[in-house]
Short mmCIF file of C-alpha atoms in Angstrom, two decimals:
data_model
loop_
_atom_site.label_atom_id
_atom_site.label_comp_id
_atom_site.label_asym_id
_atom_site.label_seq_id
_atom_site.Cartn_x
_atom_site.Cartn_y
_atom_site.Cartn_z
CA MET Y 188 0.00 0.00 0.00
CA LYS Y 189 1.13 3.55 -0.69
CA LEU Y 190 0.47 5.04 2.72
CA GLU Y 191 4.02 6.12 3.49
CA SER Y 192 4.00 9.67 4.89
CA LYS Y 193 0.21 9.89 4.58
CA LYS Y 194 -0.96 12.24 7.34
CA VAL Y 195 -3.85 10.70 9.24
CA VAL Y 196 -5.80 11.72 12.34
CA ILE Y 197 -8.03 9.14 14.01
CA THR Y 198 -10.30 9.18 17.06
CA GLY Y 199 -11.04 6.12 19.15
CA ALA Y 200 -7.95 4.00 18.45
CA SER Y 201 -7.25 2.28 21.76
CA SER Y 202 -9.48 -0.72 21.06
CA GLY Y 203 -11.62 -2.49 18.49
CA ILE Y 204 -11.74 -1.24 14.91
CA GLY Y 205 -9.68 1.86 15.66
CA LYS Y 206 -6.86 -0.16 17.19
CA GLU Y 207 -6.68 -2.35 14.09
CA ILE Y 208 -6.73 0.68 11.78
CA LEU Y 209 -3.90 2.30 13.72
CA SER Y 210 -1.80 -0.86 13.52
CA LEU Y 211 -2.21 -1.04 9.74
CA LEU Y 212 -1.49 2.66 9.24
CA LEU Y 213 1.73 2.55 11.24
CA ALA Y 214 2.84 -0.66 9.53
CA GLU Y 215 2.47 1.10 6.17
CA GLY Y 216 4.47 4.14 7.23
CA ALA Y 217 1.67 6.66 7.73
CA LEU Y 218 2.14 9.62 10.08
CA VAL Y 219 -0.65 9.37 12.65
CA VAL Y 220 -2.17 11.52 15.36
CA VAL Y 221 -4.60 9.78 17.71
CA GLY Y 222 -7.27 11.34 19.90
CA ASP Y 223 -8.59 8.94 22.51
CA LEU Y 224 -9.97 8.77 26.04
CA ASN Y 225 -7.25 6.26 26.95
CA PRO Y 226 -4.13 7.13 24.92
CA GLU Y 227 -1.88 5.64 27.61
CA THR Y 228 -3.02 2.16 26.53
CA ILE Y 229 -1.67 2.71 23.00
CA SER Y 230 1.93 1.64 22.37
CA ASP Y 231 4.41 4.35 21.41
CA HIS Y 232 5.71 4.59 17.84
CA PRO Y 233 8.05 7.03 16.06
CA ASN Y 234 5.28 7.97 13.61
CA LEU Y 235 2.61 8.42 16.28
CA ARG Y 236 1.43 11.27 18.48
CA LYS Y 237 -1.27 10.68 21.08
CA TYR Y 238 -3.69 13.06 22.76
CA LYS Y 239 -6.18 12.46 25.54
CA ILE Y 240 -9.46 13.86 24.28
CA ASP Y 241 -13.18 13.50 24.86
CA VAL Y 242 -14.94 13.97 21.51
CA SER Y 243 -18.12 15.06 23.30
CA LYS Y 244 -16.26 18.30 24.14
CA THR Y 245 -15.79 20.81 21.32
CA SER Y 246 -12.71 22.25 23.03
CA ASP Y 247 -11.02 18.83 22.85
CA ILE Y 248 -11.86 18.45 19.16
CA ASP Y 249 -10.52 21.95 18.48
CA ARG Y 250 -7.28 21.13 20.27
CA LEU Y 251 -6.84 17.83 18.44
CA LEU Y 252 -7.35 19.37 15.00
CA GLU Y 253 -5.28 22.49 15.60
CA GLU Y 254 -2.34 20.61 17.11
CA SER Y 255 -2.53 17.93 14.40
CA ILE Y 256 -2.20 20.57 11.68
CA GLU Y 257 0.65 22.19 13.58
CA ILE Y 258 2.48 18.84 13.83
CA LEU Y 259 1.65 17.42 10.39
CA ASP Y 260 1.37 20.71 8.46
CA LYS Y 261 -1.90 19.38 7.02
CA ILE Y 262 -4.35 16.50 7.47
CA ASP Y 263 -4.77 14.15 4.50
CA VAL Y 264 -7.31 11.88 6.17
CA PHE Y 265 -9.47 12.26 9.27
CA ILE Y 266 -11.09 9.07 10.58
CA ALA Y 267 -14.00 9.74 12.95
CA ASN Y 268 -14.07 6.34 14.61
CA ALA Y 269 -14.88 7.15 18.26
CA GLY Y 270 -18.30 5.91 19.29
CA PHE Y 271 -20.20 3.65 21.66
CA ALA Y 272 -23.48 1.81 22.09
CA TYR Y 273 -26.13 1.09 24.72
CA TYR Y 274 -27.92 -2.25 24.77
CA GLU Y 275 -31.02 -1.56 26.78
CA LYS Y 276 -34.76 -1.04 26.84
CA ILE Y 277 -35.95 2.55 26.58
CA GLN Y 278 -37.76 3.14 29.89
CA LYS Y 279 -37.10 6.03 32.26
CA GLU Y 280 -36.55 9.50 30.87
CA ASP Y 281 -32.85 10.36 30.89
CA TRP Y 282 -31.84 13.45 28.92
CA SER Y 283 -28.15 13.21 29.85
CA ARG Y 284 -27.94 9.61 28.59
CA ILE Y 285 -29.48 10.59 25.26
CA LYS Y 286 -27.25 13.65 24.98
CA ASN Y 287 -24.14 11.62 25.79
CA ILE Y 288 -24.52 9.10 22.97
CA PHE Y 289 -25.58 11.72 20.42
CA SER Y 290 -22.67 13.98 21.43
CA VAL Y 291 -20.13 11.25 20.73
CA ASN Y 292 -21.72 9.44 17.78
CA VAL Y 293 -23.35 12.34 15.91
CA PHE Y 294 -22.38 15.82 17.09
CA ALA Y 295 -18.64 15.06 17.21
CA PRO Y 296 -18.18 13.93 13.58
CA ILE Y 297 -20.45 16.70 12.26
CA TYR Y 298 -18.67 19.37 14.30
CA THR Y 299 -15.31 17.98 13.14
CA ILE Y 300 -16.37 18.37 9.51
CA GLN Y 301 -17.47 21.96 10.15
CA LYS Y 302 -14.15 22.70 11.83
CA LEU Y 303 -12.08 21.12 9.04
CA ILE Y 304 -13.91 23.11 6.37
CA ASN Y 305 -12.56 26.28 7.99
CA LEU Y 306 -9.16 24.99 9.11
CA GLN Y 307 -8.32 23.25 5.86
CA PRO Y 308 -10.37 24.76 3.00
CA LYS Y 309 -8.17 23.10 0.37
CA GLY Y 310 -9.70 19.76 1.25
CA VAL Y 311 -9.40 16.57 3.29
CA HIS Y 312 -10.69 13.01 3.11
CA ILE Y 313 -13.09 12.37 6.00
CA ILE Y 314 -14.02 8.81 6.93
CA ILE Y 315 -16.84 8.20 9.42
CA THR Y 316 -17.46 4.84 11.05
CA ALA Y 317 -21.24 4.49 11.08
CA SER Y 318 -23.00 1.11 11.39
CA GLY Y 319 -25.16 -1.34 9.49
CA MET Y 320 -27.85 -0.32 12.00
CA ALA Y 321 -28.19 2.93 10.07
CA HIS Y 322 -30.03 0.74 7.54
CA LEU Y 323 -31.31 -1.96 9.88
CA PRO Y 324 -32.16 -0.60 13.37
CA LEU Y 325 -32.47 -3.33 15.97
CA PRO Y 326 -34.34 -3.77 19.28
CA GLY Y 327 -32.10 -2.99 22.24
CA TYR Y 328 -30.08 -0.57 20.15
CA ALA Y 329 -32.76 2.09 19.60
CA LEU Y 330 -30.58 5.05 20.63
CA TYR Y 331 -27.46 3.68 18.96
CA SER Y 332 -29.37 2.99 15.74
CA ALA Y 333 -30.79 6.51 15.83
CA THR Y 334 -27.31 8.04 16.07
CA LYS Y 335 -25.99 6.04 13.13
CA SER Y 336 -29.07 6.82 11.03
CA ALA Y 337 -28.50 10.51 11.77
CA VAL Y 338 -24.89 10.28 10.55
CA HIS Y 339 -26.06 8.45 7.42
CA SER Y 340 -28.67 11.10 6.59
CA PHE Y 341 -26.25 13.94 7.27
CA ALA Y 342 -23.66 12.43 4.93
CA GLU Y 343 -26.19 11.84 2.14
CA ALA Y 344 -27.17 15.52 2.17
CA PHE Y 345 -23.76 17.04 2.92
CA ARG Y 346 -22.11 15.38 -0.08
CA TYR Y 347 -24.04 17.76 -2.34
CA GLU Y 348 -22.94 20.80 -0.34
CA MET Y 349 -19.25 20.12 0.15
CA ASN Y 350 -16.42 21.55 -1.88
CA LYS Y 351 -15.15 19.26 -4.65
CA ASN Y 352 -11.76 19.07 -2.89
CA PHE Y 353 -13.39 17.32 0.06
CA LYS Y 354 -14.02 13.58 0.10
CA LEU Y 355 -16.46 11.88 2.47
CA THR Y 356 -16.65 8.16 3.11
CA VAL Y 357 -19.16 6.51 5.45
CA VAL Y 358 -18.42 2.97 6.64
CA TYR Y 359 -21.23 0.61 7.64
CA PRO Y 360 -19.82 -2.28 9.71
CA ILE Y 361 -22.13 -4.97 11.01
CA ALA Y 362 -21.83 -6.27 14.58
CA THR Y 363 -18.12 -6.30 15.30
CA LYS Y 364 -16.48 -8.36 18.03
CA THR Y 365 -15.13 -5.45 20.05
CA LYS Y 366 -14.67 -4.56 23.73
CA PHE Y 367 -18.39 -3.74 24.03
CA PHE Y 368 -19.33 -7.42 23.74
CA GLU Y 369 -16.23 -8.57 25.65
CA GLN Y 370 -17.15 -6.42 28.65
CA ALA Y 371 -20.79 -7.43 28.47
CA GLY Y 372 -19.88 -11.10 28.53
CA ASN Y 373 -21.80 -13.93 26.91
CA SER Y 374 -25.11 -12.54 28.14
CA VAL Y 375 -25.42 -9.93 25.36
CA PRO Y 376 -26.41 -11.60 22.08
CA ILE Y 377 -24.20 -10.60 19.15
CA PRO Y 378 -26.37 -9.86 16.10
CA TRP Y 379 -25.78 -12.17 13.14
CA PRO Y 380 -23.78 -11.90 10.98
CA ALA Y 381 -20.76 -10.61 12.90
CA GLN Y 382 -17.20 -9.82 11.89
CA GLU Y 383 -13.75 -9.22 13.33
CA PRO Y 384 -12.40 -5.66 13.78
CA SER Y 385 -9.48 -6.50 11.48
CA GLN Y 386 -11.87 -7.11 8.57
CA VAL Y 387 -13.37 -3.64 8.95
CA ALA Y 388 -9.97 -2.00 9.44
CA LYS Y 389 -8.59 -3.46 6.20
CA LYS Y 390 -11.53 -2.06 4.24
CA ILE Y 391 -11.11 1.38 5.82
CA VAL Y 392 -7.37 1.54 5.13
CA LYS Y 393 -8.04 0.41 1.55
CA VAL Y 394 -10.52 3.25 0.98
CA ILE Y 395 -7.84 5.79 1.94
CA LEU Y 396 -6.06 4.88 -1.30
CA ARG Y 397 -9.22 4.63 -3.40
CA PRO Y 398 -11.83 6.96 -1.88
CA ARG Y 399 -15.46 5.91 -2.21
CA ARG Y 400 -18.71 7.29 -0.85
CA THR Y 401 -19.61 4.18 1.12
CA VAL Y 402 -17.95 1.04 2.44
CA TYR Y 403 -19.80 -2.13 3.46
CA PRO Y 404 -17.17 -4.39 5.06
CA SER Y 405 -19.55 -7.36 5.18
CA PHE Y 406 -20.48 -8.88 1.82
CA ARG Y 407 -23.31 -10.80 3.52
CA PHE Y 408 -24.88 -7.62 4.84
CA LYS Y 409 -24.57 -5.94 1.44
CA CYS Y 410 -26.41 -8.91 -0.08
CA LEU Y 411 -29.10 -8.64 2.62
CA LEU Y 412 -29.65 -4.97 1.75
CA VAL Y 413 -30.18 -5.89 -1.90
CA LEU Y 414 -32.44 -8.83 -1.07
CA ASN Y 415 -34.59 -6.67 1.21
CA ARG Y 416 -35.39 -4.37 -1.71
CA PHE Y 417 -37.06 -7.29 -3.47
CA PHE Y 418 -38.34 -9.02 -0.33
CA PRO Y 419 -39.15 -6.19 2.12
CA PHE Y 420 -40.44 -8.63 4.74
CA LEU Y 421 -36.89 -9.85 5.47
CA PHE Y 422 -35.83 -7.02 7.79
CA PRO Y 423 -39.04 -7.10 9.90
CA ILE Y 424 -38.60 -10.87 10.36
CA TYR Y 425 -34.97 -10.36 11.36
CA ARG Y 426 -36.01 -7.66 13.86
CA LEU Y 427 -38.60 -9.99 15.38
CA TRP Y 428 -35.90 -12.61 15.88
CA GLN Y 429 -33.55 -10.06 17.44
CA ASN Y 430 -36.39 -8.85 19.67
CA ILE Y 431 -36.91 -12.39 20.99
CA LEU Y 432 -33.20 -12.53 21.89
CA PHE Y 433 -33.44 -9.07 23.45
CA GLN Y 434 -36.45 -10.02 25.59
CA LYS Y 435 -34.67 -13.17 26.80
CA TRP Y 436 -31.59 -11.11 27.66
CA GLN Y 437 -33.75 -8.69 29.64
CA LYS Y 438 -35.35 -11.48 31.65
CA ARG Y 439 -31.94 -12.95 32.50
CA LYS Y 440 -30.70 -9.52 33.53
CA GLU Y 441 -33.70 -8.86 35.77
CA SER Y 442 -33.67 -12.30 37.42
#
């Protein structure tokens, strides 16, 4: 791959997909700046600079972008990978919980784009890690699905507004075996089909060299999207199945 000296900034690289992306970038000789809540868990590297940031805070995003440009001179690629999910039933009203997930999953990447338009008007390639749940929302992930659908809709509209020097790629991974499921243990059902973080990371690194509007790391999921156009009952049936698993999980949790 021709990533040597490519200047990349990535958020959320201490675990999961981000960790795999970072490993590939450094192996290919890219110059990388990472913004993460836990940068101390990331191994040092001559081509790497790490910053402790919380993407839900605009001041932290400002600092990451401004210092990255100061260090790298410019940003070739920005990967908005930081994000998280809740697996829960929507019950009690909780404004702060809603705000928290939207701040990280939606507001942060959109604000970053706005900031980069002004900081680097000559252009940049922005890659956002969304989710297959932007197309197929699932029970238990209502808030998470809503955030990823919001990112999807924003990207679809913004592409027509952005300067021709800007490139925007949205990635739609399916359930990925990351720390979220590891921490939750075997009790949380992993939606089928699932994939490894390394599979997603390889697709994301590949799109740096050949920019595209969208990336679907799972061929199976891409086929399901096509099939659902002809057989629109497929997704509702799948949701019913996932809801059965969700209800069972809830009962186990409450017992």
